[in-house]
mmCIF file of C-alpha atoms in Angstrom:
data_model
loop_
_atom_site.group_PDB
_atom_site.id
_atom_site.type_symbol
_atom_site.label_atom_id
_atom_site.label_comp_id
_atom_site.label_asym_id
_atom_site.label_seq_id
_atom_site.Cartn_x
_atom_site.Cartn_y
_atom_site.Cartn_z
ATOM 1 C CA MET T 1 4.123 152.388 45.952
ATOM 2 C CA ALA T 2 7.856 151.149 47.371
ATOM 3 C CA ASP T 3 8.434 147.215 46.069
ATOM 4 C CA SER T 4 7.494 145.042 48.626
ATOM 5 C CA LYS T 5 9.320 141.686 47.499
ATOM 6 C CA PRO T 6 11.849 140.262 49.229
ATOM 7 C CA PRO T 7 15.407 141.581 47.775
ATOM 8 C CA LYS T 8 17.588 138.860 45.900
ATOM 9 C CA ALA T 9 20.675 137.225 46.819
ATOM 10 C CA ILE T 10 23.559 135.262 45.704
ATOM 11 C CA ASP T 11 25.694 133.300 47.991
ATOM 12 C CA LEU T 12 29.032 132.519 46.455
ATOM 13 C CA PHE T 13 30.934 129.962 48.576
ATOM 14 C CA ALA T 14 28.139 128.510 50.407
ATOM 15 C CA GLY T 15 29.304 125.820 52.323
ATOM 16 C CA PRO T 16 25.919 123.898 53.967
ATOM 17 C CA GLY T 17 23.683 126.870 54.097
ATOM 18 C CA GLY T 18 24.521 128.942 57.440
ATOM 19 C CA LEU T 19 24.536 132.332 55.377
ATOM 20 C CA SER T 20 22.087 131.806 53.750
ATOM 21 C CA LEU T 21 19.765 130.698 56.146
ATOM 22 C CA GLY T 22 20.412 133.987 58.477
ATOM 23 C CA LEU T 23 19.793 135.842 55.209
ATOM 24 C CA THR T 24 16.508 134.214 54.882
ATOM 25 C CA LEU T 25 15.692 134.731 57.850
ATOM 26 C CA ALA T 26 16.334 138.242 57.726
ATOM 27 C CA GLY T 27 13.972 138.672 54.778
ATOM 28 C CA PHE T 28 16.268 138.089 51.710
ATOM 29 C CA ASP T 29 15.201 136.008 48.862
ATOM 30 C CA ILE T 30 18.662 133.697 48.210
ATOM 31 C CA VAL T 31 18.184 133.036 44.192
ATOM 32 C CA GLY T 32 21.201 131.682 43.952
ATOM 33 C CA ALA T 33 24.544 129.906 45.654
ATOM 34 C CA ILE T 34 27.483 128.056 44.646
ATOM 35 C CA GLU T 35 29.540 125.193 46.485
ATOM 36 C CA TRP T 36 32.592 123.398 45.907
ATOM 37 C CA ASP T 37 32.351 120.704 48.513
ATOM 38 C CA PRO T 38 30.022 118.045 47.467
ATOM 39 C CA GLN T 39 28.470 117.059 51.354
ATOM 40 C CA ALA T 40 28.171 120.973 52.103
ATOM 41 C CA GLY T 41 26.247 121.254 48.697
ATOM 42 C CA MET T 42 24.094 117.885 49.377
ATOM 43 C CA THR T 43 23.571 119.379 52.986
ATOM 44 C CA TYR T 44 22.388 123.278 51.263
ATOM 45 C CA ARG T 45 20.385 121.731 48.970
ATOM 46 C CA HIS T 46 18.199 119.975 51.478
ATOM 47 C CA ASN T 47 17.543 122.499 53.995
ATOM 48 C CA ILE T 48 17.672 125.516 52.226
ATOM 49 C CA GLY T 49 16.932 124.813 48.287
ATOM 50 C CA ASP T 50 17.705 123.452 45.179
ATOM 51 C CA HIS T 51 18.869 126.747 43.145
ATOM 52 C CA VAL T 52 22.668 125.827 44.660
ATOM 53 C CA THR T 53 25.201 124.769 42.225
ATOM 54 C CA ILE T 54 27.414 122.439 43.129
ATOM 55 C CA GLY T 55 31.033 123.013 41.665
ATOM 56 C CA ASP T 56 34.176 125.100 40.954
ATOM 57 C CA ILE T 57 33.211 128.955 40.796
ATOM 58 C CA ARG T 58 35.890 129.301 38.389
ATOM 59 C CA ASP T 59 33.550 127.004 35.676
ATOM 60 C CA VAL T 60 30.489 129.040 36.519
ATOM 61 C CA PRO T 61 31.427 132.305 35.466
ATOM 62 C CA PRO T 62 28.781 135.485 36.517
ATOM 63 C CA SER T 63 27.217 135.408 32.820
ATOM 64 C CA GLU T 64 26.165 131.880 33.530
ATOM 65 C CA MET T 65 25.011 132.252 36.629
ATOM 66 C CA ASP T 66 22.753 135.259 35.313
ATOM 67 C CA ARG T 67 21.771 132.703 32.505
ATOM 68 C CA ARG T 68 20.554 130.458 34.995
ATOM 69 C CA LEU T 69 18.526 132.699 37.141
ATOM 70 C CA LYS T 70 16.836 134.013 33.418
ATOM 71 C CA ARG T 71 16.472 130.989 32.662
ATOM 72 C CA ALA T 72 14.882 129.358 35.770
ATOM 73 C CA GLY T 73 12.336 132.628 35.972
ATOM 74 C CA ALA T 74 14.434 133.830 39.050
ATOM 75 C CA ILE T 75 15.167 137.390 37.585
ATOM 76 C CA ARG T 76 14.794 139.102 34.410
ATOM 77 C CA SER T 77 17.476 141.563 35.138
ATOM 78 C CA LYS T 78 20.914 140.772 36.680
ATOM 79 C CA TYR T 79 20.384 144.186 38.438
ATOM 80 C CA GLU T 80 17.421 142.422 39.935
ATOM 81 C CA ILE T 81 20.502 140.812 42.685
ATOM 82 C CA LYS T 82 20.733 143.488 45.373
ATOM 83 C CA LEU T 83 23.403 141.441 47.844
ATOM 84 C CA ILE T 84 25.841 139.194 47.300
ATOM 85 C CA THR T 85 27.325 137.277 50.070
ATOM 86 C CA GLY T 86 30.267 134.798 50.446
ATOM 87 C CA GLY T 87 33.854 133.564 52.192
ATOM 88 C CA PRO T 88 36.201 132.241 50.218
ATOM 89 C CA PRO T 89 38.675 129.569 50.972
ATOM 90 C CA CYS T 90 41.505 130.945 53.372
ATOM 91 C CA PRO T 91 44.092 128.350 54.093
ATOM 92 C CA GLY T 92 46.786 130.926 52.725
ATOM 93 C CA PHE T 93 45.294 133.589 55.116
ATOM 94 C CA SER T 94 44.702 131.945 58.384
ATOM 95 C CA LEU T 95 47.571 130.980 60.586
ATOM 96 C CA ILE T 96 46.665 127.655 60.916
ATOM 97 C CA GLY T 97 46.279 127.289 57.237
ATOM 98 C CA ARG T 98 50.497 128.760 57.042
ATOM 99 C CA SER T 99 51.235 126.344 59.663
ATOM 100 C CA LYS T 100 49.903 123.661 57.632
ATOM 101 C CA ILE T 101 51.453 124.473 54.263
ATOM 102 C CA ALA T 102 54.332 125.514 56.049
ATOM 103 C CA ASN T 103 54.654 122.121 57.231
ATOM 104 C CA LEU T 104 53.850 120.196 54.189
ATOM 105 C CA ILE T 105 56.820 122.449 52.643
ATOM 106 C CA LEU T 106 59.402 121.584 55.496
ATOM 107 C CA THR T 107 58.393 117.754 55.027
ATOM 108 C CA GLY T 108 58.527 117.617 51.033
ATOM 109 C CA GLY T 109 54.655 117.625 50.690
ATOM 110 C CA TRP T 110 54.467 120.939 49.739
ATOM 111 C CA ASP T 111 56.832 121.729 46.018
ATOM 112 C CA GLY T 112 58.613 124.904 47.032
ATOM 113 C CA SER T 113 61.475 125.963 48.702
ATOM 114 C CA ASP T 114 60.482 129.867 49.593
ATOM 115 C CA HIS T 115 57.404 129.563 52.229
ATOM 116 C CA ARG T 116 56.348 133.386 51.287
ATOM 117 C CA HIS T 117 56.319 132.151 47.715
ATOM 118 C CA SER T 118 54.216 129.118 48.517
ATOM 119 C CA PHE T 119 51.766 131.242 50.704
ATOM 120 C CA ILE T 120 51.340 133.548 47.530
ATOM 121 C CA ASP T 121 51.129 131.389 44.904
ATOM 122 C CA ASP T 122 48.646 129.097 46.599
ATOM 123 C CA PRO T 123 46.023 129.225 43.843
ATOM 124 C CA ARG T 124 43.063 129.366 46.621
ATOM 125 C CA ASN T 125 44.687 132.756 48.116
ATOM 126 C CA GLN T 126 43.016 134.154 44.965
ATOM 127 C CA LEU T 127 39.352 132.798 44.952
ATOM 128 C CA PHE T 128 38.222 136.442 46.138
ATOM 129 C CA ARG T 129 38.961 137.843 42.906
ATOM 130 C CA GLU T 130 36.040 135.414 41.965
ATOM 131 C CA PHE T 131 33.831 137.515 44.517
ATOM 132 C CA VAL T 132 34.948 140.642 42.768
ATOM 133 C CA ARG T 133 34.296 139.436 39.358
ATOM 134 C CA TYR T 134 30.575 138.268 40.664
ATOM 135 C CA VAL T 135 30.326 141.872 42.176
ATOM 136 C CA SER T 136 31.559 143.379 38.566
ATOM 137 C CA HIS T 137 28.661 142.141 36.828
ATOM 138 C CA PHE T 138 25.830 141.728 38.997
ATOM 139 C CA LYS T 139 26.465 145.288 40.519
ATOM 140 C CA PRO T 140 24.049 144.738 43.575
ATOM 141 C CA LYS T 141 23.566 147.806 46.098
ATOM 142 C CA HIS T 142 25.533 145.756 48.693
ATOM 143 C CA PHE T 143 28.215 143.213 49.183
ATOM 144 C CA VAL T 144 28.772 141.043 52.542
ATOM 145 C CA MET T 145 32.317 139.519 52.445
ATOM 146 C CA GLU T 146 33.890 137.347 55.582
ATOM 147 C CA ASN T 147 37.576 136.137 55.817
ATOM 148 C CA VAL T 148 39.492 135.180 59.253
ATOM 149 C CA GLY T 149 41.364 137.792 60.865
ATOM 150 C CA GLY T 150 44.449 136.381 60.061
ATOM 151 C CA MET T 151 43.972 137.957 56.319
ATOM 152 C CA THR T 152 44.431 141.573 58.605
ATOM 153 C CA SER T 153 48.883 140.379 58.739
ATOM 154 C CA TYR T 154 48.909 139.169 54.663
ATOM 155 C CA LYS T 155 50.695 140.963 52.162
ATOM 156 C CA ASP T 156 51.006 140.272 48.392
ATOM 157 C CA GLN T 157 53.544 139.695 46.489
ATOM 158 C CA ASP T 158 54.161 143.608 46.014
ATOM 159 C CA GLU T 159 54.251 143.793 49.972
ATOM 160 C CA ARG T 160 50.517 145.500 49.701
ATOM 161 C CA PRO T 161 48.730 144.835 52.668
ATOM 162 C CA ILE T 162 46.244 141.856 50.991
ATOM 163 C CA ILE T 163 43.017 144.257 52.370
ATOM 164 C CA SER T 164 43.967 147.774 50.981
ATOM 165 C CA VAL T 165 44.269 145.321 47.953
ATOM 166 C CA ILE T 166 40.461 143.968 48.398
ATOM 167 C CA LYS T 167 39.108 147.334 49.234
ATOM 168 C CA SER T 168 40.736 148.759 46.228
ATOM 169 C CA GLU T 169 39.281 146.523 44.165
ATOM 170 C CA PHE T 170 35.563 146.722 44.863
ATOM 171 C CA GLU T 171 36.479 151.002 45.445
ATOM 172 C CA SER T 172 37.640 150.731 41.393
ATOM 173 C CA LEU T 173 33.946 149.473 40.892
ATOM 174 C CA GLY T 174 31.995 152.331 42.685
ATOM 175 C CA TYR T 175 32.155 150.881 45.864
ATOM 176 C CA SER T 176 32.449 153.021 49.580
ATOM 177 C CA VAL T 177 34.078 149.543 51.416
ATOM 178 C CA GLU T 178 34.837 148.869 55.226
ATOM 179 C CA ALA T 179 36.658 146.226 56.741
ATOM 180 C CA ARG T 180 36.311 145.387 60.181
ATOM 181 C CA ILE T 181 37.203 142.140 62.858
ATOM 182 C CA LEU T 182 34.058 140.823 64.378
ATOM 183 C CA ASN T 183 33.772 138.356 67.207
ATOM 184 C CA ALA T 184 30.688 136.219 67.004
ATOM 185 C CA SER T 185 30.658 135.247 70.436
ATOM 186 C CA ASP T 186 29.785 139.513 70.352
ATOM 187 C CA TYR T 187 26.269 138.473 68.779
ATOM 188 C CA GLY T 188 25.123 135.671 70.602
ATOM 189 C CA VAL T 189 26.934 133.036 69.113
ATOM 190 C CA PRO T 190 29.020 130.445 71.767
ATOM 191 C CA GLN T 191 31.620 130.498 69.971
ATOM 192 C CA ASN T 192 34.918 132.485 70.206
ATOM 193 C CA ARG T 193 35.025 132.853 66.394
ATOM 194 C CA LYS T 194 36.811 135.846 64.860
ATOM 195 C CA ARG T 195 36.116 137.390 61.228
ATOM 196 C CA ILE T 196 37.228 140.095 59.141
ATOM 197 C CA ILE T 197 33.591 141.136 57.419
ATOM 198 C CA PHE T 198 34.167 143.538 54.325
ATOM 199 C CA LEU T 199 30.775 145.271 53.580
ATOM 200 C CA GLY T 200 30.911 147.332 50.840
ATOM 201 C CA THR T 201 27.789 149.691 49.294
ATOM 202 C CA ARG T 202 27.356 151.483 45.875
ATOM 203 C CA ASP T 203 23.837 153.425 47.588
ATOM 204 C CA LYS T 204 24.665 157.148 47.295
ATOM 205 C CA ARG T 205 22.523 157.767 50.478
ATOM 206 C CA ARG T 206 24.770 155.022 52.545
ATOM 207 C CA GLN T 207 27.782 157.292 53.123
ATOM 208 C CA THR T 208 28.435 155.630 56.647
ATOM 209 C CA ILE T 209 28.977 152.050 56.693
ATOM 210 C CA GLN T 210 27.535 151.164 60.268
ATOM 211 C CA PHE T 211 28.892 147.600 61.688
ATOM 212 C CA PRO T 212 26.418 145.560 64.022
ATOM 213 C CA LYS T 213 27.200 146.735 67.878
ATOM 214 C CA PRO T 214 27.933 143.837 70.167
ATOM 215 C CA ILE T 215 25.039 143.057 71.986
ATOM 216 C CA GLY T 216 26.178 143.026 75.313
ATOM 217 C CA ILE T 217 25.880 139.203 76.615
ATOM 218 C CA THR T 218 28.404 136.705 76.057
ATOM 219 C CA LEU T 219 26.479 133.107 75.855
ATOM 220 C CA SER T 220 28.467 129.738 76.682
ATOM 221 C CA SER T 221 27.934 126.255 75.358
ATOM 222 C CA ARG T 222 25.857 125.372 78.033
ATOM 223 C CA ASP T 223 23.291 128.055 77.624
ATOM 224 C CA ALA T 224 22.956 127.115 74.155
ATOM 225 C CA ILE T 225 22.196 123.650 74.071
ATOM 226 C CA SER T 226 21.782 122.521 77.942
ATOM 227 C CA ASP T 227 18.292 121.988 77.382
ATOM 228 C CA LEU T 228 18.564 119.562 74.798
ATOM 229 C CA PRO T 229 18.069 115.696 75.411
ATOM 230 C CA ARG T 230 20.652 114.094 77.078
ATOM 231 C CA VAL T 231 22.029 111.319 74.562
ATOM 232 C CA LEU T 232 24.028 108.221 76.532
ATOM 233 C CA PRO T 233 26.429 105.944 75.163
ATOM 234 C CA HIS T 234 25.222 103.018 73.597
ATOM 235 C CA LEU T 235 21.440 103.994 73.089
ATOM 236 C CA GLY T 236 21.459 105.346 69.862
ATOM 237 C CA ARG T 237 21.630 103.143 66.722
ATOM 238 C CA PRO T 238 24.693 102.209 64.713
ATOM 239 C CA ILE T 239 25.406 105.058 61.841
ATOM 240 C CA GLU T 240 25.278 101.575 59.277
ATOM 241 C CA LYS T 241 21.488 101.479 60.174
ATOM 242 C CA ILE T 242 20.655 105.122 59.701
ATOM 243 C CA LEU T 243 22.175 105.494 56.461
ATOM 244 C CA LYS T 244 21.276 104.437 53.535
ATOM 245 C CA PRO T 245 23.947 102.563 50.957
#
């Protein structure tokens, strides 16, 4: 008899919990999450669950997450984790991020005269390796990693396309990996938001990785929120009256 329990997942770089919410609605049991930003982490904790760790992922190695999940009774074995998801921070990969860093260099706000070298050395550009370490430790059947579309034009210090570097690291762990740029507007989101999505599997029954097909309908912001009550100026309460000191 097949196990009817929801598959367990870990959400890295979880933000306020949008991806965890979607996975929960899709039938997954999110047993662990990590988010660095305190406000985003508290939002996650309030809306999704208190299984989120608020802090730097580099201070929570996968072995520590493993121990915490076992101590909490969320898993008995690390192999119960079937999916790992997340979107590592990407300032050096995004075109906007590169523009900001370049401006800091030009104005003296960033130490370094070689723009290219500075992009490479930005430690935030290496956070995807933390994702790889989690996949290496838990060995889930599948993983989903997203990042900005600008990553496709980025190369490492050896002039290798970063996309190829990332794919090869996962492939060395035994995963089949595909990467594709998807636009959220093709899937019912009222926003033109392009992201590169890495899908990986080590399920031998799934040799072909399939990305979702566009739904064929584009929604505008009016379509999404026009039914909400109108909020007129001066009719709400001052925010200081709402927030507790």
